[in-house]
């Protein structure tokens, strides 16, 4: 353990204890404990003395032991109607987590039978060999796949596609930078497209669902598609202008064949069925979390994925999300969210300004810390703000979308997202390239976010 | 969890040959620690001083015919050591002249992963090194990003894709 980690742990501990010793008269004891957990979690999530998913489960543990009806100190919490500890634990298997589990299982099957690679090959083919159109094809494939698979796994796969092109480019060809930036940025943007595209979406949808507001899979896609498409178009335009190719044609090697074993066929069928049911949710009204259980159950039944693949699913991401959701649950139960909201004189600002400000904060925060954490810290406050009547003038769905989408738009640093980290590690570009394009995309994204909020979302909800 | 320091060791008694190896491998110096030794004894003692919590030897290039301990015997001795520092280390024997018995020892007891004939082409050595380092990082499940710029990037990207060592967060 380094000194930096020790200091972070010390700071987190101080953060936990501080509300208990400060004279916060308007906050109940349960609220103070909750505020302590919130501060500690925020410090740990930002400084990362322990992995972010570990902080998430620590949050759950502390809430179970300090803020539940079964807690040893439950009697000392006064008026606080402590909920059963299972309320916190249930986030580990709520419908959004199952939705993600379904996405993970689909992705694991797709990787195992190379469905994702073969799909990318098919989609890329019509884009030919001209640099501009190849770049467009690469970005479209990346965005589309990252809407259904993890942004990181998609980036890794697509980097393997562009590396040979970059290696074949003549020395000093700036188009290499365009290639190396297009993949992670398209993946970051593509993650916005569906509820399972990236974890911040789950935090937002869960916050809505827990308030009894439905967010069908296809509706989310409809709300975010205009922003995703125009964001990609802007990115493409910026990249070909800033880093044009010196060549007229590029060698794009796309070999491979769809596997035709019975298991592979079963995978294709179940994969297609699941995605089809997701995107048509509005027509049949079978909830997406329920549909997600189809691959979770049928893949092992047909032996499409086995013990090895099940064990290597990214379970820690589910822990990360569940812990964040549990924190949101507690903040509502203890009244901490309301108390935090009341700290700020919101009345001095117009609702539109508040909404716009949360978008900025989400993008900035997500640039420096994990996107899921940014969403986790902001969404409970944002939701409470809307619920308290201060946010009259914009819908709660608009608020949730604003923060979740904003959390995917912070991408100007290598540490901003795992896809960025992969791209920078190739050495094809340096962080100043990433910063330059990332800031522009952040600004363009923000404008698109405001446009979506005021011109689309606010009119629908 | 800091990233381990990955070492490339070169053991060669002839100074001009050692210099040539170190020069040919210098492109890796930005990412890996490159160390040269003129005898097996010197290298063996130096390895003892490494920090098991922070250091890993990814690759050893060792000459076979040396005064004192010969390459195969030194590699066999390292193979028997149970140090974390040497876990999964890829051992390459430089030789123009290893006999039948020595080849058997090299495979059965010394865990040699590659024979490299002398003399070598510099490009060939760089490519071999890149391949072996990539093998090491993948086989030992070392987080590859800090080293990726000097590895076989396509293989690392495919490895990341298939094994999901890290994820959206």
XYZ file of C-alpha atoms in Angstrom:
630
model
C 0.000 0.000 0.000
C 1.438 3.337 -1.012
C 1.424 6.529 1.008
C -1.101 8.028 -1.389
C -3.518 5.187 -0.649
C -3.046 5.568 3.079
C -3.838 9.259 2.908
C -6.940 8.521 0.819
C -8.139 5.954 3.360
C -7.483 8.411 6.174
C -9.428 11.111 4.325
C -12.303 8.698 3.704
C -12.422 7.807 7.391
C -12.459 11.477 8.328
C -15.219 11.987 5.754
C -17.242 9.255 7.429
C -16.788 10.642 10.946
C -17.146 14.339 10.128
C -20.984 14.526 9.932
C -21.209 12.750 13.288
C -19.211 15.435 15.080
C -20.398 18.500 13.187
C -23.448 20.336 14.568
C -25.826 19.510 11.731
C -29.062 20.133 13.603
C -31.439 19.690 10.700
C -30.110 16.229 9.896
C -31.197 13.121 11.819
C -28.655 10.652 13.182
C -29.499 8.244 10.357
C -28.996 11.091 7.915
C -25.625 11.909 9.474
C -24.492 8.296 9.214
C -25.694 8.249 5.637
C -23.875 11.489 4.871
C -20.730 9.964 6.394
C -21.087 6.911 4.135
C -21.727 9.192 1.153
C -18.609 11.295 1.835
C -16.433 8.254 2.465
C -17.688 6.588 -0.720
C -17.150 9.748 -2.759
C -13.568 10.092 -1.465
C -12.796 6.415 -2.099
C -14.412 6.488 -5.532
C -12.467 9.576 -6.543
C -9.046 8.780 -5.053
C -9.355 5.001 -5.509
C -7.301 3.662 -2.608
C -9.364 0.520 -3.180
C -11.045 -0.524 -6.444
C -14.310 1.320 -7.128
C -16.368 -1.892 -6.996
C -14.881 -2.626 -3.552
C -16.075 0.774 -2.366
C -19.528 -0.114 -3.683
C -19.817 -3.318 -1.683
C -18.356 -1.535 1.341
C -21.187 0.985 1.049
C -23.690 -1.864 1.072
C -22.038 -3.478 4.077
C -22.058 -0.239 6.061
C -25.680 0.460 5.209
C -26.722 -3.036 6.225
C -24.913 -2.733 9.538
C -25.750 0.880 10.327
C -28.974 1.817 8.558
C -31.186 -1.277 8.461
C -33.894 -2.541 10.808
C -31.589 -5.462 11.676
C -28.702 -3.142 12.511
C -27.217 -3.472 16.007
C -27.711 0.278 16.405
C -31.242 0.342 14.943
C -32.670 1.252 18.351
C -30.493 4.344 18.593
C -31.636 5.804 15.293
C -34.655 7.539 16.814
C -37.521 8.329 14.480
C -35.825 6.737 11.500
C -37.958 3.929 10.095
C -35.044 1.689 9.225
C -35.823 -0.538 6.239
C -35.087 -4.258 6.209
C -31.475 -4.935 5.230
C -32.746 -6.808 2.189
C -33.857 -3.513 0.677
C -30.187 -2.629 0.226
C -29.152 -6.137 -0.780
C -31.950 -6.504 -3.320
C -30.234 -4.002 -5.594
C -27.809 -6.842 -6.428
C -30.538 -8.604 -8.368
C -32.977 -5.895 -9.368
C -34.359 -5.795 -12.875
C -31.701 -3.369 -14.157
C -28.868 -5.528 -12.850
C -30.473 -8.540 -14.536
C -30.796 -6.495 -17.707
C -27.034 -5.900 -17.579
C -26.367 -9.523 -16.743
C -28.296 -10.414 -19.884
C -26.119 -8.005 -21.846
C -22.946 -9.518 -20.351
C -24.071 -13.026 -21.245
C -24.924 -12.006 -24.809
C -21.515 -10.375 -25.139
C -19.717 -13.417 -23.713
C -21.482 -15.650 -26.232
C -20.798 -13.246 -29.080
C -17.093 -13.103 -28.235
C -16.826 -16.881 -27.851
C -18.337 -17.592 -31.267
C -16.842 -14.458 -32.874
C -20.284 -13.118 -33.736
C -19.173 -9.577 -32.929
C -16.137 -9.826 -35.207
C -18.150 -11.271 -38.051
C -20.874 -8.663 -37.657
C -18.286 -5.892 -37.785
C -16.828 -7.458 -40.934
C -20.238 -7.533 -42.648
C -21.073 -3.973 -41.662
C -17.663 -2.635 -42.697
C -17.636 -4.232 -46.127
C -19.861 -1.722 -47.977
C -17.715 1.159 -46.758
C -14.997 0.334 -49.283
C -11.376 1.404 -48.990
C -11.376 5.219 -49.021
C -10.031 6.622 -45.737
C -13.030 8.844 -45.023
C -15.595 6.145 -45.603
C -13.569 3.504 -43.742
C -13.419 5.842 -40.771
C -17.167 6.311 -40.944
C -17.725 2.560 -41.125
C -15.404 1.899 -38.199
C -17.174 4.474 -36.062
C -20.633 3.175 -36.922
C -19.722 -0.431 -36.144
C -18.023 0.574 -32.912
C -20.942 2.705 -31.757
C -23.534 0.090 -32.665
C -21.685 -2.774 -30.971
C -20.862 -0.721 -27.896
C -24.568 -0.033 -27.531
C -25.046 -3.715 -26.795
C -21.636 -4.809 -25.529
C -19.288 -3.093 -23.122
C -17.537 -0.033 -24.547
C -14.223 -1.470 -23.398
C -14.602 -4.880 -25.042
C -15.787 -3.229 -28.253
C -12.806 -0.895 -28.243
C -10.383 -3.790 -27.751
C -11.918 -5.666 -30.660
C -11.943 -2.671 -32.999
C -8.386 -1.671 -32.062
C -7.330 -5.074 -33.372
C -9.019 -4.089 -36.659
C -7.364 -0.675 -36.997
C -3.869 -1.581 -35.778
C -2.848 -3.271 -39.053
C -4.189 -0.279 -41.037
C -2.249 2.114 -38.828
C 0.884 -0.026 -39.092
C 0.662 -0.003 -42.896
C 0.310 3.794 -43.058
C 3.438 5.700 -44.063
C 5.595 7.238 -41.339
C 4.064 10.442 -39.990
C 0.606 9.906 -41.506
C -1.737 11.820 -39.197
C -4.663 9.626 -40.140
C -3.328 7.128 -37.598
C -4.405 9.544 -34.885
C -7.871 9.769 -36.438
C -8.116 5.976 -36.453
C -6.890 5.586 -32.885
C -9.277 8.274 -31.600
C -12.298 7.188 -33.615
C -12.629 3.821 -31.878
C -12.646 4.788 -28.178
C -14.683 7.943 -28.798
C -17.269 6.136 -30.928
C -17.467 3.468 -28.209
C -17.967 6.085 -25.491
C -20.720 7.728 -27.532
C -22.260 4.416 -28.638
C -22.672 3.350 -25.017
C -25.319 6.065 -24.680
C -27.575 4.389 -27.233
C -29.218 1.631 -25.181
C -30.028 1.020 -21.509
C -27.359 -1.699 -21.412
C -24.767 0.300 -23.354
C -22.887 1.506 -20.295
C -23.461 1.442 -16.501
C -24.477 5.115 -15.948
C -27.592 4.400 -18.024
C -28.537 1.731 -15.496
C -28.159 4.106 -12.571
C -30.512 6.561 -14.265
C -33.104 3.970 -15.285
C -33.050 2.418 -11.825
C -33.675 5.812 -10.256
C -36.698 6.240 -12.526
C -38.006 2.711 -12.011
C -37.757 3.057 -8.239
C -40.044 6.092 -8.564
C -42.521 4.069 -10.568
C -41.546 5.542 -13.923
C -41.096 3.104 -16.747
C -38.276 3.470 -19.273
C -38.734 0.899 -22.038
C -35.603 -0.232 -23.884
C -36.749 1.071 -27.246
C -37.879 4.396 -25.804
C -34.423 5.006 -24.329
C -32.951 4.297 -27.752
C -35.375 6.702 -29.381
C -34.570 9.463 -26.891
C -30.810 9.130 -27.258
C -30.446 8.202 -30.947
C -30.524 11.786 -32.301
C -27.696 12.783 -29.955
C -25.657 9.653 -30.659
C -25.995 10.009 -34.433
C -25.193 13.722 -34.522
C -22.359 13.228 -32.018
C -20.806 10.571 -34.249
C -21.239 12.754 -37.324
C -19.504 15.638 -35.557
C -16.679 13.374 -34.419
C -16.196 12.026 -37.941
C -16.099 15.508 -39.382
C -13.608 16.749 -36.779
C -11.312 13.758 -37.238
C -11.094 13.884 -41.031
C -10.503 17.635 -40.914
C -7.871 17.555 -38.199
C -6.092 14.346 -39.149
C -6.593 13.715 -42.866
C -5.122 10.680 -44.587
C -2.203 10.993 -46.983
C -3.418 7.974 -48.901
C -6.251 7.500 -51.361
C -6.977 3.885 -50.380
C -6.393 1.916 -47.241
C -5.815 -1.791 -46.853
C -8.660 -3.122 -44.743
C -8.324 -6.821 -44.113
C -11.611 -8.418 -43.282
C -11.410 -12.123 -43.317
C -13.425 -14.618 -41.372
C -16.530 -16.698 -41.613
C -19.635 -17.043 -39.523
C -19.386 -20.193 -37.457
C -22.015 -22.784 -38.269
C -21.821 -25.256 -35.398
C -25.190 -26.022 -33.779
C -24.171 -24.027 -30.698
C -23.194 -21.040 -32.798
C -26.553 -21.189 -34.600
C -28.364 -21.398 -31.265
C -26.401 -18.337 -30.149
C -27.415 -16.379 -33.262
C -31.080 -17.247 -32.769
C -31.204 -16.406 -29.055
C -29.113 -13.274 -29.578
C -31.397 -12.038 -32.357
C -34.535 -12.914 -30.402
C -33.341 -11.087 -27.287
C -32.333 -7.937 -29.139
C -35.543 -8.034 -31.164
C -37.661 -8.295 -28.012
C -35.692 -5.454 -26.452
C -36.112 -3.027 -29.305
C -39.811 -3.868 -29.701
C -40.612 -3.566 -26.004
C -43.240 -0.923 -26.706
C -45.212 -3.340 -28.897
C -45.397 -6.343 -26.588
C -44.684 -4.682 -23.221
C -42.552 -7.534 -21.913
C -40.098 -5.685 -19.628
C -36.500 -5.671 -20.858
C -35.188 -7.054 -17.552
C -37.395 -10.076 -18.042
C -36.280 -10.555 -21.640
C -32.667 -10.325 -20.460
C -33.177 -13.520 -18.537
C -33.742 -15.446 -21.791
C -30.025 -15.557 -22.723
C -29.010 -15.833 -19.062
C -30.985 -19.075 -18.848
C -30.804 -20.444 -22.382
C -27.096 -19.956 -23.022
C -26.106 -22.374 -20.245
C -28.990 -24.693 -21.198
C -27.657 -25.037 -24.729
C -24.047 -25.076 -23.591
C -23.385 -21.856 -25.512
C -21.524 -20.543 -22.522
C -20.084 -22.813 -19.884
C -18.545 -22.547 -16.472
C -15.433 -20.837 -17.810
C -17.376 -18.020 -19.489
C -19.793 -17.664 -16.586
C -16.870 -17.246 -14.219
C -15.271 -14.581 -16.350
C -18.360 -12.371 -16.649
C -17.597 -8.886 -15.303
C -19.425 -9.431 -12.015
C -17.579 -6.545 -10.401
C -19.413 -4.116 -12.695
C -22.717 -5.428 -11.290
C -21.375 -4.878 -7.769
C -20.315 -1.373 -8.714
C -23.774 -0.529 -10.007
C -25.661 -2.267 -7.201
C -23.654 -0.461 -4.511
C -24.351 2.838 -6.219
C -28.055 2.032 -6.376
C -28.083 0.975 -2.711
C -26.543 4.324 -1.797
C -29.362 6.040 -3.683
C -31.918 3.926 -1.807
C -30.442 4.931 1.554
C -30.289 8.601 0.607
C -34.019 8.540 0.030
C -34.793 6.517 3.146
C -32.779 8.689 5.529
C -33.780 11.968 3.982
C -30.169 12.783 3.147
C -31.001 13.520 -0.481
C -33.607 16.081 0.516
C -31.251 17.623 3.067
C -28.461 17.945 0.492
C -30.818 19.522 -2.018
C -31.972 22.060 0.569
C -28.385 23.196 1.135
C -28.401 25.060 -2.155
C -30.648 28.076 -2.825
C -32.014 26.610 -6.045
C -34.893 29.070 -6.154
C -32.456 31.724 -7.329
C -31.909 29.754 -10.520
C -34.330 28.966 -13.283
C -35.139 25.259 -13.727
C -33.508 25.334 -17.148
C -30.318 26.718 -15.657
C -30.304 23.992 -13.027
C -30.759 21.337 -15.677
C -28.002 22.817 -17.800
C -25.692 23.072 -14.795
C -26.152 19.400 -13.933
C -25.168 18.501 -17.483
C -21.908 20.424 -17.148
C -21.133 18.887 -13.782
C -21.834 15.382 -15.115
C -19.477 15.848 -18.081
C -16.719 17.406 -15.965
C -16.983 14.834 -13.204
C -16.997 11.930 -15.673
C -13.846 13.305 -17.286
C -11.924 12.723 -14.080
C -13.716 9.876 -12.325
C -15.505 6.703 -13.384
C -18.665 7.490 -15.347
C -20.776 5.210 -13.163
C -19.561 6.968 -10.047
C -20.342 10.378 -11.528
C -23.882 9.190 -12.271
C -24.191 7.550 -8.851
C -23.242 10.728 -7.007
C -25.382 13.083 -9.083
C -28.558 11.183 -9.886
C -30.031 10.820 -6.360
C -29.609 14.572 -5.832
C -30.993 15.420 -9.254
C -34.026 13.160 -8.766
C -34.782 14.603 -5.354
C -34.459 18.096 -6.722
C -37.092 17.366 -9.343
C -39.305 15.581 -6.812
C -39.176 18.525 -4.413
C -40.889 20.785 -6.907
C -37.852 23.013 -7.467
C -37.344 21.411 -10.791
C -40.819 22.144 -12.083
C -40.359 22.963 -15.682
C -38.525 19.851 -16.659
C -39.526 16.211 -16.349
C -37.817 13.718 -14.099
C -36.923 11.623 -17.161
C -35.190 14.607 -18.703
C -33.193 15.057 -15.523
C -32.143 11.402 -15.440
C -31.169 11.394 -19.108
C -29.229 14.637 -18.711
C -26.951 13.202 -16.038
C -26.600 9.696 -17.513
C -25.820 10.907 -21.025
C -23.567 13.663 -19.687
C -21.597 11.035 -17.776
C -20.739 9.362 -21.098
C -19.559 12.574 -22.738
C -16.528 13.284 -20.549
C -13.700 11.771 -22.615
C -10.854 14.219 -22.936
C -8.271 12.417 -20.789
C -6.674 8.967 -20.968
C -8.126 8.257 -17.519
C -11.621 9.400 -18.491
C -12.759 5.971 -19.699
C -11.218 2.501 -20.143
C -11.573 2.767 -23.960
C -9.470 5.945 -23.830
C -6.846 4.111 -21.773
C -6.610 1.336 -24.370
C -6.224 3.800 -27.234
C -3.485 5.801 -25.541
C -1.592 2.619 -24.622
C -1.054 1.786 -28.272
C 1.261 4.774 -28.590
C -0.473 5.771 -31.860
C -1.451 9.084 -30.334
C -0.569 11.108 -27.294
C -2.744 12.673 -24.676
C -2.693 16.128 -26.277
C -4.496 14.720 -29.344
C -7.035 13.117 -27.066
C -7.478 16.297 -25.056
C -7.997 18.452 -28.133
C -10.626 16.274 -29.788
C -12.120 15.231 -26.440
C -12.778 18.819 -25.375
C -14.395 19.628 -28.710
C -16.570 16.513 -28.503
C -17.442 17.386 -24.916
C -18.609 20.830 -26.018
C -20.472 19.547 -29.075
C -21.963 16.799 -26.916
C -23.110 19.340 -24.366
C -24.840 21.432 -27.001
C -26.517 18.287 -28.339
C -27.474 17.348 -24.798
C -29.170 20.698 -24.223
C -30.859 20.468 -27.608
C -32.122 16.968 -26.805
C -33.353 18.090 -23.391
C -35.217 21.198 -24.500
C -36.273 20.243 -28.020
C -37.008 16.535 -27.621
C -37.199 15.175 -24.079
C -39.062 18.063 -22.509
C -41.697 17.952 -25.224
C -42.238 14.201 -24.877
C -42.374 13.841 -21.103
C -1.918 -2.173 -7.025
C 1.069 -0.768 -8.845
C 2.111 -2.202 -12.163
C 5.101 -4.526 -11.829
C 8.466 -3.494 -13.189
C 9.263 -5.919 -15.981
C 12.919 -6.770 -16.602
C 14.830 -8.058 -19.585
C 18.156 -9.614 -18.540
C 21.073 -10.308 -20.857
C 23.954 -12.550 -19.735
C 26.980 -12.695 -22.037
C 30.679 -12.931 -21.199
C 31.989 -11.204 -24.333
C 31.596 -7.480 -23.776
C 31.197 -6.491 -27.431
C 28.480 -9.119 -27.908
C 26.706 -7.974 -24.737
C 26.860 -4.392 -25.980
C 25.376 -5.483 -29.299
C 22.453 -7.240 -27.575
C 21.772 -4.268 -25.348
C 21.937 -1.927 -28.318
C 19.551 -4.057 -30.376
C 17.091 -4.248 -27.478
C 17.284 -0.543 -26.638
C 13.861 0.196 -28.256
C 12.313 -1.662 -25.313
C 14.021 0.493 -22.718
C 11.221 3.051 -22.605
C 8.873 0.466 -21.133
C 11.025 -2.364 -19.784
C 14.101 -2.455 -17.569
C 17.085 -3.686 -19.546
C 20.033 -5.144 -17.579
C 23.286 -6.673 -18.828
C 25.630 -9.080 -16.981
C 28.982 -10.555 -17.908
C 28.574 -13.795 -15.984
C 25.930 -16.143 -14.616
C 27.179 -15.611 -11.068
C 26.788 -11.857 -11.351
C 23.254 -12.193 -12.763
C 22.275 -14.824 -10.184
C 23.340 -12.608 -7.285
C 21.625 -9.560 -8.781
C 18.323 -11.457 -9.132
C 18.418 -12.174 -5.382
C 18.245 -8.448 -4.743
C 14.976 -7.892 -6.654
C 11.756 -6.985 -4.852
C 9.231 -9.845 -5.126
C 6.364 -7.384 -4.624
C 7.310 -5.088 -7.456
C 9.701 -6.781 -9.886
C 9.192 -9.496 -12.476
C 11.760 -10.846 -14.904
C 9.935 -11.200 -18.210
C 12.802 -12.391 -20.338
C 16.399 -13.627 -19.985
C 18.799 -13.820 -22.885
C 21.730 -15.990 -21.850
C 24.824 -17.129 -23.669
C 25.563 -20.831 -23.338
C 29.334 -21.049 -23.597
C 30.729 -18.931 -20.784
C 33.597 -19.365 -18.347
C 32.289 -20.414 -14.938
C 28.671 -21.532 -14.962
C 27.396 -22.401 -18.452
C 24.130 -21.001 -19.756
C 22.121 -24.230 -19.560
C 23.249 -24.871 -16.000
C 22.443 -21.329 -14.920
C 18.963 -21.575 -16.480
C 18.409 -24.939 -14.753
C 19.368 -23.378 -11.454
C 16.950 -20.483 -12.009
C 14.257 -22.987 -12.954
C 14.640 -24.605 -9.527
C 14.426 -21.320 -7.641
C 10.951 -20.642 -6.315
C 11.011 -16.891 -6.533
C 7.957 -14.900 -7.636
C 10.373 -12.679 -9.521
C 11.147 -15.597 -11.863
C 7.581 -16.849 -12.292
C 6.858 -17.521 -15.931
C 10.157 -15.958 -17.046
C 10.916 -16.744 -20.655
C 14.486 -18.044 -21.051
C 16.312 -17.751 -24.336
C 19.629 -19.509 -24.877
C 22.091 -17.895 -27.256
C 24.175 -20.547 -28.825
C 25.938 -21.647 -31.900
C 27.026 -24.872 -30.332
C 24.825 -26.794 -27.933
C 25.273 -30.546 -28.041
C 22.612 -33.215 -27.931
C 22.799 -33.687 -24.148
C 22.717 -29.965 -23.492
C 19.630 -29.591 -25.677
C 17.885 -32.284 -23.641
C 18.836 -30.531 -20.404
C 17.713 -27.190 -21.817
C 14.236 -28.515 -22.523
C 13.754 -30.898 -19.610
C 15.374 -29.022 -16.787
C 16.079 -25.450 -17.724
C 12.663 -24.610 -19.229
C 14.274 -22.833 -22.163
C 11.560 -21.338 -24.346
C 13.688 -20.440 -27.336
C 17.079 -21.100 -28.910
C 18.632 -18.151 -30.654
C 21.530 -18.809 -32.984
C 24.469 -16.441 -33.113
C 24.916 -14.181 -34.978
C 21.465 -12.672 -35.251
C 19.765 -9.969 -37.301
C 18.859 -6.976 -35.087
C 15.309 -6.787 -36.481
C 14.849 -10.471 -35.881
C 15.890 -10.076 -32.256
C 13.503 -7.165 -31.761
C 10.598 -9.129 -33.216
C 11.464 -12.202 -31.143
C 11.655 -10.056 -28.019
C 8.316 -8.441 -28.810
C 6.683 -11.826 -29.294
C 8.149 -13.341 -26.119
C 7.280 -10.300 -23.992
C 3.717 -10.443 -25.329
C 3.552 -14.168 -24.505
C 4.779 -13.416 -20.994
C 2.330 -10.586 -20.297
C -0.627 -12.635 -21.566
C 0.383 -15.903 -19.880
C 1.060 -14.210 -16.555
C -2.158 -12.162 -16.757
C -0.250 -8.936 -16.164
C -2.375 -5.819 -16.839
C -1.019 -5.133 -20.328
C -1.787 -1.460 -20.967
C 1.374 0.063 -19.429
C 3.511 -2.172 -21.676
C 1.290 -2.263 -24.737
C 3.225 0.249 -26.820
C 6.185 -2.161 -26.999
C 4.198 -5.369 -27.367
C 2.375 -7.039 -30.234
C -0.558 -4.649 -30.025
C -2.964 -6.620 -32.161
C -2.521 -9.681 -29.958
C -2.927 -7.587 -26.812
C -6.105 -5.986 -28.189
C -7.508 -9.416 -29.056
C -6.538 -10.679 -25.624
C -8.345 -7.736 -24.013
C -11.367 -8.425 -26.164
C -11.561 -12.112 -25.340
C -10.680 -12.006 -21.667
C -12.293 -8.825 -20.389
C -9.612 -8.116 -17.825
C -11.065 -4.696 -17.328
C -14.413 -3.184 -18.006
C -16.604 -0.135 -18.372
C -16.921 1.697 -15.117
